[in-house]
Protein backbone atom coordinates (compact mmCIF):
# COMPACT_ATOMS: atom_id res chain seq x y z
CA UNK A 1 0.00 0.00 0.00
CA UNK A 2 1.42 3.36 -1.06
CA UNK A 3 -0.03 6.81 -0.47
CA UNK A 4 1.01 10.33 -1.46
CA UNK A 5 0.50 13.02 1.20
CA UNK A 6 -0.14 16.31 -0.61
CA UNK A 7 0.41 19.82 0.79
CA UNK A 8 2.65 18.24 3.41
CA UNK A 9 4.51 20.48 5.83
CA UNK A 10 7.09 19.50 8.43
CA UNK A 11 4.40 19.27 11.12
CA UNK A 12 2.37 16.84 8.98
CA UNK A 13 5.39 14.62 8.33
CA UNK A 14 6.33 14.60 12.00
CA UNK A 15 2.80 13.65 13.08
CA UNK A 16 2.48 10.85 10.51
CA UNK A 17 5.88 9.46 11.37
CA UNK A 18 5.04 9.49 15.09
CA UNK A 19 1.81 7.65 14.31
CA UNK A 20 3.56 5.18 12.02
CA UNK A 21 6.07 4.43 14.77
CA UNK A 22 3.21 3.44 17.08
CA UNK A 23 1.29 1.52 14.42
CA UNK A 24 1.60 -1.89 12.90
CA UNK A 25 0.47 -0.50 9.56
CA UNK A 26 2.49 -1.18 6.45
CA UNK A 27 1.52 1.83 4.32
CA UNK A 28 4.40 3.61 2.58
CA UNK A 29 4.00 7.39 2.55
CA UNK A 30 5.45 9.84 0.06
CA UNK A 31 5.28 13.46 1.26
CA UNK A 32 5.05 16.27 -1.29
CA UNK A 33 4.70 19.97 -0.50
CA UNK A 34 2.66 20.85 -3.58
CA UNK A 35 -1.16 20.92 -3.63
CA UNK A 36 -3.23 18.21 -5.26
CA UNK A 37 -4.42 19.62 -8.57
CA UNK A 38 -4.23 18.72 -12.26
CA UNK A 39 -0.66 20.00 -12.45
CA UNK A 40 0.50 17.55 -9.79
CA UNK A 41 -1.64 14.41 -10.21
CA UNK A 42 1.27 12.61 -11.90
CA UNK A 43 2.99 12.48 -8.50
CA UNK A 44 0.32 9.96 -7.49
CA UNK A 45 0.89 7.63 -10.45
CA UNK A 46 1.23 4.06 -9.22
CA UNK A 47 -0.01 4.92 -5.71
CA UNK A 48 -3.04 3.31 -4.11
CA UNK A 49 -4.15 6.43 -2.25
CA UNK A 50 -3.76 10.16 -1.95
CA UNK A 51 -3.94 12.10 1.31
CA UNK A 52 -5.01 15.65 0.43
CA UNK A 53 -5.52 18.61 2.72
CA UNK A 54 -8.37 21.02 3.24
CA UNK A 55 -7.56 23.44 0.39
CA UNK A 56 -6.69 20.80 -2.22
CA UNK A 57 -9.48 20.85 -4.79
CA UNK A 58 -10.75 17.42 -5.74
CA UNK A 59 -13.17 18.20 -8.55
CA UNK A 60 -14.20 15.80 -11.31
CA UNK A 61 -11.17 16.38 -13.60
CA UNK A 62 -8.72 15.80 -10.73
CA UNK A 63 -10.58 12.71 -9.50
CA UNK A 64 -10.77 11.23 -13.00
CA UNK A 65 -7.05 11.87 -13.46
CA UNK A 66 -6.25 10.16 -10.17
CA UNK A 67 -8.33 7.11 -11.08
CA UNK A 68 -6.59 6.93 -14.46
CA UNK A 69 -3.26 6.76 -12.64
CA UNK A 70 -4.30 3.85 -10.46
CA UNK A 71 -5.41 5.66 -7.31
CA UNK A 72 -8.31 3.94 -5.56
CA UNK A 73 -8.67 5.85 -2.29
CA UNK A 74 -8.86 9.51 -1.30
CA UNK A 75 -8.04 9.83 2.40
CA UNK A 76 -8.85 13.39 3.46
CA UNK A 77 -6.89 14.46 6.51
CA UNK A 78 -9.56 16.89 7.63
CA UNK A 79 -13.07 16.87 9.02
CA UNK A 80 -14.40 19.23 6.37
CA UNK A 81 -14.96 17.68 2.97
CA UNK A 82 -16.48 20.51 0.95
CA UNK A 83 -13.38 20.41 -1.28
CA UNK A 84 -14.22 17.02 -2.81
CA UNK A 85 -16.91 16.19 -5.35
CA UNK A 86 -18.24 12.99 -3.80
CA UNK A 87 -20.52 12.19 -6.72
CA UNK A 88 -17.59 12.50 -9.16
CA UNK A 89 -15.47 10.31 -6.88
CA UNK A 90 -18.13 7.60 -6.93
CA UNK A 91 -18.35 7.77 -10.73
CA UNK A 92 -14.57 7.42 -10.95
CA UNK A 93 -14.62 4.38 -8.66
CA UNK A 94 -12.77 6.12 -5.85
CA UNK A 95 -13.50 5.54 -2.18
CA UNK A 96 -13.30 8.62 0.04
CA UNK A 97 -12.61 8.72 3.78
CA UNK A 98 -12.19 11.64 6.14
CA UNK A 99 -11.30 12.44 9.74
CA UNK A 100 -14.71 12.89 11.37
CA UNK A 101 -13.28 14.19 14.60
CA UNK A 102 -10.04 15.12 16.28
CA UNK A 103 -9.62 16.86 19.59
CA UNK A 104 -12.17 19.69 19.40
CA UNK A 105 -10.18 21.65 21.96
CA UNK A 106 -7.57 22.52 19.35
CA UNK A 107 -9.89 24.78 17.38
CA UNK A 108 -11.98 25.74 20.41
CA UNK A 109 -9.02 27.08 22.36
CA UNK A 110 -7.82 28.94 19.28
CA UNK A 111 -11.14 30.78 19.14
CA UNK A 112 -10.24 32.41 22.43
CA UNK A 113 -6.64 33.04 21.44
CA UNK A 114 -7.97 35.08 18.51
CA UNK A 115 -10.82 36.74 20.39
CA UNK A 116 -8.63 37.81 23.30
CA UNK A 117 -5.87 38.99 20.98
CA UNK A 118 -8.42 41.24 19.29
CA UNK A 119 -10.23 42.43 22.42
CA UNK A 120 -6.97 43.22 24.27
CA UNK A 121 -5.02 44.60 21.26
CA UNK A 122 -2.27 42.00 21.69
CA UNK A 123 -0.85 42.17 18.11
CA UNK A 124 -0.60 45.97 18.25
CA UNK A 125 0.98 45.92 21.71
CA UNK A 126 3.55 43.31 20.62
CA UNK A 127 4.38 45.24 17.45
CA UNK A 128 4.94 48.40 19.48
CA UNK A 129 7.14 46.62 22.01
CA UNK A 130 9.32 45.10 19.29
CA UNK A 131 9.79 48.59 17.86
CA UNK A 132 10.78 49.91 21.28
CA UNK A 133 7.48 51.76 21.73
CA UNK A 134 6.02 51.02 25.14
CA UNK A 135 3.28 53.65 25.02
CA UNK A 136 -0.10 52.33 26.13
CA UNK A 137 -2.28 54.95 24.46
CA UNK A 138 -5.00 53.36 22.33
CA UNK A 139 -4.60 49.91 23.92
CA UNK A 140 -7.57 49.93 26.30
CA UNK A 141 -9.24 46.56 25.83
CA UNK A 142 -12.55 44.91 26.63
CA UNK A 143 -13.42 41.92 28.78
CA UNK A 144 -15.12 38.72 27.73
CA UNK A 145 -16.64 38.35 31.19
CA UNK A 146 -20.23 39.49 31.34
CA UNK A 147 -20.65 39.50 27.55
CA UNK A 148 -23.17 37.51 25.55
CA UNK A 149 -21.30 34.92 23.50
CA UNK A 150 -23.16 33.50 20.52
CA UNK A 151 -22.12 30.13 19.09
CA UNK A 152 -23.36 29.37 15.58
CA UNK A 153 -23.24 25.57 15.20
CA UNK A 154 -23.26 23.34 18.27
CA UNK A 155 -21.32 20.37 16.99
CA UNK A 156 -18.30 18.91 18.79
CA UNK A 157 -16.23 22.08 18.49
CA UNK A 158 -19.09 24.49 19.06
CA UNK A 159 -20.06 22.78 22.31
CA UNK A 160 -16.49 22.99 23.63
CA UNK A 161 -16.37 26.68 22.66
CA UNK A 162 -19.62 27.29 24.52
CA UNK A 163 -18.27 25.57 27.64
CA UNK A 164 -15.06 27.60 27.58
CA UNK A 165 -17.06 30.81 27.11
CA UNK A 166 -19.03 29.95 30.24
CA UNK A 167 -15.73 29.59 32.07
CA UNK A 168 -14.88 33.15 31.06
CA UNK A 169 -18.12 34.31 32.65
CA UNK A 170 -20.03 34.82 29.42
CA UNK A 171 -23.74 34.36 28.87
CA UNK A 172 -23.80 31.69 26.15
CA UNK A 173 -26.49 31.36 23.51
CA UNK A 174 -26.49 29.09 20.49
CA UNK A 175 -28.04 28.79 17.06
CA UNK A 176 -28.22 25.41 15.34
CA UNK A 177 -31.37 24.06 13.68
CA UNK A 178 -29.93 20.54 13.72
CA UNK A 179 -28.97 20.48 17.40
CA UNK A 180 -30.89 18.91 20.25
CA UNK A 181 -28.51 20.60 22.71
CA UNK A 182 -30.39 22.12 25.65
CA UNK A 183 -27.55 23.23 27.90
CA UNK A 184 -27.66 26.70 26.34
CA UNK A 185 -30.61 28.72 25.05
CA UNK A 186 -31.12 28.27 21.32
CA UNK A 187 -32.06 31.33 19.29
CA UNK A 188 -32.86 31.98 15.64
CA UNK A 189 -29.67 33.08 13.92
CA UNK A 190 -30.82 36.65 13.32
CA UNK A 191 -31.73 37.08 16.98
CA UNK A 192 -28.36 35.66 18.08
CA UNK A 193 -26.50 38.03 15.77
CA UNK A 194 -28.46 41.05 16.95
CA UNK A 195 -27.94 40.38 20.66
CA UNK A 196 -24.43 38.91 20.98
CA UNK A 197 -21.23 40.77 21.80
CA UNK A 198 -19.13 37.92 20.36
CA UNK A 199 -20.27 35.61 17.56
CA UNK A 200 -18.21 32.48 16.87
CA UNK A 201 -18.94 30.43 13.72
CA UNK A 202 -18.82 26.63 13.82
CA UNK A 203 -21.16 25.60 11.01
CA UNK A 204 -20.08 23.25 8.21
CA UNK A 205 -19.73 24.68 4.72
CA UNK A 206 -22.61 23.35 2.65
CA UNK A 207 -24.68 25.08 0.01
CA UNK A 208 -27.17 26.43 2.56
CA UNK A 209 -24.43 27.95 4.75
CA UNK A 210 -22.30 29.51 2.00
CA UNK A 211 -22.42 33.26 2.59
CA UNK A 212 -24.35 32.67 5.82
CA UNK A 213 -23.01 35.93 7.25
CA UNK A 214 -23.85 38.35 4.46
CA UNK A 215 -24.49 42.10 4.33
CA UNK A 216 -28.00 41.77 5.73
CA UNK A 217 -26.89 39.72 8.71
CA UNK A 218 -23.82 41.84 9.37
CA UNK A 219 -26.17 44.83 9.56
CA UNK A 220 -28.03 43.07 12.38
CA UNK A 221 -24.93 42.84 14.56
CA UNK A 222 -24.04 45.31 17.29
CA UNK A 223 -21.57 47.99 16.29
CA UNK A 224 -19.27 46.84 19.13
CA UNK A 225 -19.60 43.10 18.39
CA UNK A 226 -16.75 40.95 17.13
CA UNK A 227 -17.08 38.10 14.65
CA UNK A 228 -14.85 35.05 15.08
CA UNK A 229 -14.52 32.52 12.25
CA UNK A 230 -12.39 29.40 12.64
CA UNK A 231 -14.66 27.18 10.55
CA UNK A 232 -14.72 27.87 6.79
CA UNK A 233 -14.03 31.18 5.10
CA UNK A 234 -16.97 30.98 2.72
CA UNK A 235 -19.43 31.16 5.61
CA UNK A 236 -18.75 34.91 5.49
CA UNK A 237 -19.19 37.28 2.58
CA UNK A 238 -15.81 38.95 2.97
CA UNK A 239 -16.68 41.90 0.74
CA UNK A 240 -19.65 42.67 2.98
CA UNK A 241 -17.45 42.22 6.06
CA UNK A 242 -14.94 44.75 4.71
CA UNK A 243 -17.77 47.20 4.07
CA UNK A 244 -19.13 46.78 7.62
CA UNK A 245 -15.68 47.32 9.12
CA UNK A 246 -14.93 50.29 6.89
CA UNK A 247 -18.10 52.08 7.99
CA UNK A 248 -17.71 51.26 11.69
CA UNK A 249 -20.73 48.96 11.82
CA UNK A 250 -18.80 46.13 13.49
CA UNK A 251 -16.39 46.12 16.40
CA UNK A 252 -13.90 43.76 14.78
CA UNK A 253 -13.22 40.39 13.24
CA UNK A 254 -10.96 37.55 14.37
CA UNK A 255 -10.44 35.22 11.42
CA UNK A 256 -8.51 32.01 10.92
CA UNK A 257 -10.09 31.30 7.55
CA UNK A 258 -10.81 33.27 4.38
CA UNK A 259 -13.20 32.40 1.56
CA UNK A 260 -10.47 32.67 -1.11
CA UNK A 261 -7.63 31.21 0.95
CA UNK A 262 -6.81 28.38 -1.49
CA UNK A 263 -3.59 29.22 -3.27
CA UNK A 264 -2.67 31.78 -0.60
CA UNK A 265 -2.64 30.09 2.77
CA UNK A 266 0.09 27.57 3.64
CA UNK A 267 2.69 29.28 1.44
CA UNK A 268 5.08 32.22 1.81
CA UNK A 269 4.00 35.16 -0.36
CA UNK A 270 5.91 37.81 1.58
CA UNK A 271 8.14 38.70 -1.38
CA UNK A 272 5.16 39.10 -3.72
CA UNK A 273 2.55 41.79 -4.28
CA UNK A 274 -0.73 40.56 -2.87
CA UNK A 275 -3.15 40.25 -5.78
CA UNK A 276 -6.28 39.67 -3.70
CA UNK A 277 -7.65 43.20 -3.21
CA UNK A 278 -10.32 42.14 -0.71
CA UNK A 279 -7.81 40.37 1.51
CA UNK A 280 -5.37 43.27 1.18
CA UNK A 281 -8.07 45.68 2.37
CA UNK A 282 -9.05 43.37 5.20
CA UNK A 283 -5.45 43.36 6.46
CA UNK A 284 -5.43 47.17 6.77
CA UNK A 285 -7.95 47.27 9.62
CA UNK A 286 -6.52 47.60 13.14
CA UNK A 287 -9.57 45.78 14.50
CA UNK A 288 -8.94 42.63 12.45
CA UNK A 289 -6.83 39.66 13.52
CA UNK A 290 -6.19 37.16 10.73
CA UNK A 291 -4.18 33.94 10.69
CA UNK A 292 -3.72 31.30 8.00
CA UNK A 293 -6.06 28.44 9.02
CA UNK A 294 -4.05 27.36 12.07
CA UNK A 295 -6.79 26.42 14.51
CA UNK A 296 -6.29 22.69 14.03
CA UNK A 297 -2.51 22.93 14.35
CA UNK A 298 -1.84 21.59 17.80
CA UNK A 299 0.41 18.58 18.29
CA UNK A 300 -2.52 16.70 19.82
CA UNK A 301 -4.85 17.36 16.88
CA UNK A 302 -2.19 16.55 14.28
CA UNK A 303 -1.50 13.25 16.03
CA UNK A 304 -5.23 12.43 16.09
CA UNK A 305 -5.51 13.23 12.38
CA UNK A 306 -2.49 11.11 11.50
CA UNK A 307 -3.68 8.11 13.53
CA UNK A 308 -7.17 8.23 12.05
CA UNK A 309 -5.87 8.61 8.50
CA UNK A 310 -3.41 5.74 8.87
CA UNK A 311 -6.16 3.55 10.32
CA UNK A 312 -8.27 4.27 7.24
CA UNK A 313 -5.37 3.42 4.93
CA UNK A 314 -4.84 0.14 6.79
CA UNK A 315 -8.55 -0.74 6.54
CA UNK A 316 -8.44 -0.15 2.82
CA UNK A 317 -5.24 -2.16 2.36
CA UNK A 318 -6.76 -5.09 4.24
CA UNK A 319 -10.06 -4.95 2.38
CA UNK A 320 -12.03 -4.18 5.52
CA UNK A 321 -15.07 -1.86 5.71
CA UNK A 322 -14.03 1.77 5.87
CA UNK A 323 -15.05 3.21 9.24
CA UNK A 324 -14.85 6.82 8.07
CA UNK A 325 -16.17 6.49 4.54
CA UNK A 326 -17.99 9.36 2.84
CA UNK A 327 -20.83 8.44 0.54
CA UNK A 328 -21.94 10.43 -2.48
CA UNK A 329 -25.07 12.45 -1.73
CA UNK A 330 -28.37 11.33 -3.18
CA UNK A 331 -29.51 13.32 -6.23
CA UNK A 332 -30.76 16.74 -5.19
CA UNK A 333 -29.19 16.51 -1.72
CA UNK A 334 -26.22 18.68 -0.78
CA UNK A 335 -23.23 17.01 0.84
Coordinates of N, CA and C in Angstrom, one line a residue, residues 189-285:
X189 N -31.0 32.5 14.2 CA -29.7 33.1 13.9 C -29.7 34.6 14.0
X190 N -30.8 35.2 13.4 CA -30.8 36.6 13.3 C -30.9 37.2 14.7
X191 N -31.6 36.6 15.6 CA -31.7 37.1 17.0 C -30.4 36.9 17.7
X192 N -29.7 35.8 17.5 CA -28.4 35.7 18.1 C -27.4 36.7 17.6
X193 N -27.4 37.0 16.3 CA -26.5 38.0 15.8 C -26.8 39.4 16.3
X194 N -28.1 39.7 16.5 CA -28.5 41.1 16.9 C -28.2 41.3 18.4
X195 N -28.0 40.2 19.2 CA -27.9 40.4 20.7 C -26.6 40.0 21.2
X196 N -25.7 39.4 20.4 CA -24.4 38.9 21.0 C -23.3 39.9 20.8
X197 N -22.4 39.9 21.9 CA -21.2 40.8 21.8 C -20.1 40.1 21.0
X198 N -20.1 38.7 21.1 CA -19.1 37.9 20.4 C -19.9 36.8 19.6
X199 N -19.6 36.7 18.3 CA -20.3 35.6 17.6 C -19.2 34.7 17.0
X200 N -19.2 33.4 17.3 CA -18.2 32.5 16.9 C -18.9 31.4 16.0
X201 N -18.3 31.3 14.7 CA -18.9 30.4 13.7 C -18.4 29.0 13.8
X202 N -19.2 28.0 13.8 CA -18.8 26.6 13.8 C -19.8 25.8 13.0
X203 N -20.3 26.3 11.9 CA -21.2 25.6 11.0 C -20.3 25.0 9.9
X204 N -20.8 23.8 9.4 CA -20.1 23.3 8.2 C -20.4 24.1 7.0
X205 N -19.5 24.0 6.0 CA -19.7 24.7 4.7 C -20.5 23.7 3.8
X206 N -21.8 24.0 3.6 CA -22.6 23.3 2.7 C -23.3 24.4 1.9
X207 N -24.1 24.1 0.9 CA -24.7 25.1 0.0 C -25.5 26.1 0.8
X208 N -26.3 25.6 1.8 CA -27.2 26.4 2.6 C -26.4 27.3 3.5
X209 N -25.2 27.1 3.8 CA -24.4 28.0 4.7 C -23.4 28.8 4.0
X210 N -23.2 28.7 2.7 CA -22.3 29.5 2.0 C -22.8 31.0 2.0
X211 N -22.0 31.9 2.5 CA -22.4 33.3 2.6 C -23.4 33.5 3.7
X212 N -23.4 32.6 4.7 CA -24.4 32.7 5.8 C -24.3 34.1 6.5
X213 N -23.1 34.6 6.7 CA -23.0 35.9 7.3 C -22.8 36.9 6.1
X214 N -23.9 37.5 5.6 CA -23.9 38.3 4.5 C -24.1 39.8 4.9
X215 N -24.3 40.7 4.0 CA -24.5 42.1 4.3 C -25.7 42.3 5.2
X216 N -26.8 41.6 4.9 CA -28.0 41.8 5.7 C -27.8 41.3 7.2
X217 N -27.1 40.2 7.3 CA -26.9 39.7 8.7 C -25.8 40.5 9.4
X218 N -24.8 41.0 8.7 CA -23.8 41.8 9.4 C -24.5 43.1 9.9
X219 N -25.5 43.6 9.1 CA -26.2 44.8 9.6 C -27.0 44.6 10.8
X220 N -27.3 43.4 11.2 CA -28.0 43.1 12.4 C -27.1 43.1 13.6
X221 N -25.8 43.0 13.4 CA -24.9 42.8 14.6 C -24.7 44.2 15.2
X222 N -24.4 44.1 16.5 CA -24.0 45.3 17.3 C -22.8 46.0 16.7
X223 N -22.7 47.3 16.8 CA -21.6 48.0 16.3 C -20.3 47.7 17.1
X224 N -20.4 47.2 18.3 CA -19.3 46.8 19.1 C -19.0 45.3 19.2
X225 N -19.8 44.6 18.4 CA -19.6 43.1 18.4 C -18.4 42.7 17.6
X226 N -17.8 41.5 17.9 CA -16.8 40.9 17.1 C -17.2 39.6 16.6
X227 N -16.8 39.3 15.3 CA -17.1 38.1 14.7 C -15.8 37.2 14.6
X228 N -16.0 36.0 15.1 CA -14.8 35.0 15.1 C -15.2 33.9 14.1
X229 N -14.3 33.6 13.2 CA -14.5 32.5 12.3 C -13.3 31.6 12.2
X230 N -13.4 30.4 12.7 CA -12.4 29.4 12.6 C -12.9 28.2 11.9
X231 N -14.0 28.3 11.2 CA -14.7 27.2 10.5 C -14.3 27.1 9.1
X232 N -15.0 27.8 8.2 CA -14.7 27.9 6.8 C -14.9 29.3 6.3
X233 N -14.0 29.8 5.5 CA -14.0 31.2 5.1 C -15.3 31.6 4.4
X234 N -15.8 30.6 3.6 CA -17.0 31.0 2.7 C -18.3 31.1 3.5
X235 N -18.2 30.9 4.8 CA -19.4 31.2 5.6 C -19.7 32.7 5.7
X236 N -18.7 33.4 5.4 CA -18.8 34.9 5.5 C -18.5 35.5 4.1
X237 N -19.4 36.5 3.8 CA -19.2 37.3 2.6 C -18.1 38.3 2.9
X238 N -16.9 38.1 2.5 CA -15.8 38.9 3.0 C -15.9 40.4 2.5
X239 N -16.5 40.6 1.2 CA -16.7 41.9 0.7 C -17.6 42.7 1.6
X240 N -18.7 42.0 2.1 CA -19.7 42.7 3.0 C -19.0 42.9 4.3
X241 N -18.2 42.0 4.8 CA -17.5 42.2 6.1 C -16.5 43.4 6.0
X242 N -15.8 43.6 4.9 CA -14.9 44.7 4.7 C -15.8 46.0 4.8
X243 N -16.9 46.0 4.1 CA -17.8 47.2 4.1 C -18.3 47.5 5.5
X244 N -18.7 46.5 6.3 CA -19.1 46.8 7.6 C -18.0 47.4 8.5
X245 N -16.8 46.8 8.3 CA -15.7 47.3 9.1 C -15.3 48.7 8.7
X246 N -15.3 49.0 7.4 CA -14.9 50.3 6.9 C -15.9 51.4 7.4
X247 N -17.1 51.1 7.6 CA -18.1 52.1 8.0 C -18.4 52.0 9.5
X248 N -17.6 51.3 10.2 CA -17.7 51.3 11.7 C -19.0 50.6 12.2
X249 N -19.5 49.7 11.4 CA -20.7 49.0 11.8 C -20.5 47.7 12.6
X250 N -19.2 47.4 12.8 CA -18.8 46.1 13.5 C -17.6 46.4 14.3
X251 N -17.5 45.8 15.5 CA -16.4 46.1 16.4 C -15.1 45.5 15.9
X252 N -15.1 44.4 15.3 CA -13.9 43.8 14.8 C -14.2 42.4 14.3
X253 N -13.1 41.8 13.7 CA -13.2 40.4 13.2 C -11.9 39.7 13.6
X254 N -12.1 38.4 14.1 CA -11.0 37.5 14.4 C -11.1 36.3 13.5
X255 N -10.2 36.2 12.5 CA -10.4 35.2 11.4 C -9.2 34.3 11.3
X256 N -9.5 33.0 11.2 CA -8.5 32.0 10.9 C -8.7 31.4 9.5
X257 N -9.8 31.8 8.9 CA -10.1 31.3 7.5 C -10.5 32.5 6.7
X258 N -10.5 32.2 5.3 CA -10.8 33.3 4.4 C -11.4 32.6 3.2
X259 N -12.5 33.1 2.6 CA -13.2 32.4 1.6 C -12.4 32.1 0.3
X260 N -11.3 32.9 0.1 CA -10.5 32.7 -1.1 C -9.1 32.3 -0.7
X261 N -9.0 31.5 0.4 CA -7.6 31.2 0.9 C -6.8 30.2 0.1
X262 N -7.5 29.4 -0.7 CA -6.8 28.4 -1.5 C -5.8 29.1 -2.4
X263 N -4.6 28.6 -2.4 CA -3.6 29.2 -3.3 C -2.8 30.3 -2.6
X264 N -3.3 30.8 -1.4 CA -2.7 31.8 -0.6 C -2.1 31.2 0.7
X265 N -3.0 30.6 1.5 CA -2.6 30.1 2.8 C -1.7 28.9 2.6
X266 N -0.9 28.7 3.6 CA 0.1 27.6 3.6 C 1.3 27.8 2.7
X267 N 1.5 29.0 2.3 CA 2.7 29.3 1.4 C 3.2 30.7 1.8
X268 N 4.5 30.9 1.5 CA 5.1 32.2 1.8 C 5.0 33.1 0.6
X269 N 4.2 34.2 0.7 CA 4.0 35.2 -0.4 C 4.6 36.5 0.0
X270 N 5.4 36.5 1.0 CA 5.9 37.8 1.6 C 6.7 38.6 0.6
X271 N 7.3 38.0 -0.4 CA 8.1 38.7 -1.4 C 7.3 39.1 -2.6
X272 N 6.0 38.8 -2.6 CA 5.2 39.1 -3.7 C 4.2 40.2 -3.4
X273 N 3.6 40.8 -4.4 CA 2.6 41.8 -4.3 C 1.2 41.0 -4.2
X274 N 0.5 41.3 -3.1 CA -0.7 40.6 -2.9 C -1.7 41.0 -3.9
X275 N -2.2 40.0 -4.7 CA -3.2 40.3 -5.8 C -4.6 40.2 -5.4
X276 N -4.9 39.7 -4.2 CA -6.3 39.7 -3.7 C -6.6 41.0 -3.0
X277 N -7.4 41.9 -3.7 CA -7.6 43.2 -3.2 C -8.5 43.2 -2.0
X278 N -9.4 42.2 -1.9 CA -10.3 42.1 -0.7 C -9.5 41.8 0.5
X279 N -8.6 40.8 0.4 CA -7.8 40.4 1.5 C -6.8 41.5 1.9
X280 N -6.3 42.2 0.9 CA -5.4 43.3 1.2 C -6.1 44.4 2.0
X281 N -7.3 44.7 1.6 CA -8.1 45.7 2.4 C -8.4 45.2 3.8
X282 N -8.7 43.9 3.9 CA -9.0 43.4 5.2 C -7.9 43.5 6.2
X283 N -6.7 43.3 5.6 CA -5.4 43.4 6.5 C -5.1 44.8 6.9
X284 N -5.8 45.8 6.4 CA -5.4 47.2 6.8 C -6.1 47.6 8.0
X285 N -7.2 46.8 8.5 CA -7.9 47.3 9.6 C -7.2 46.9 10.9

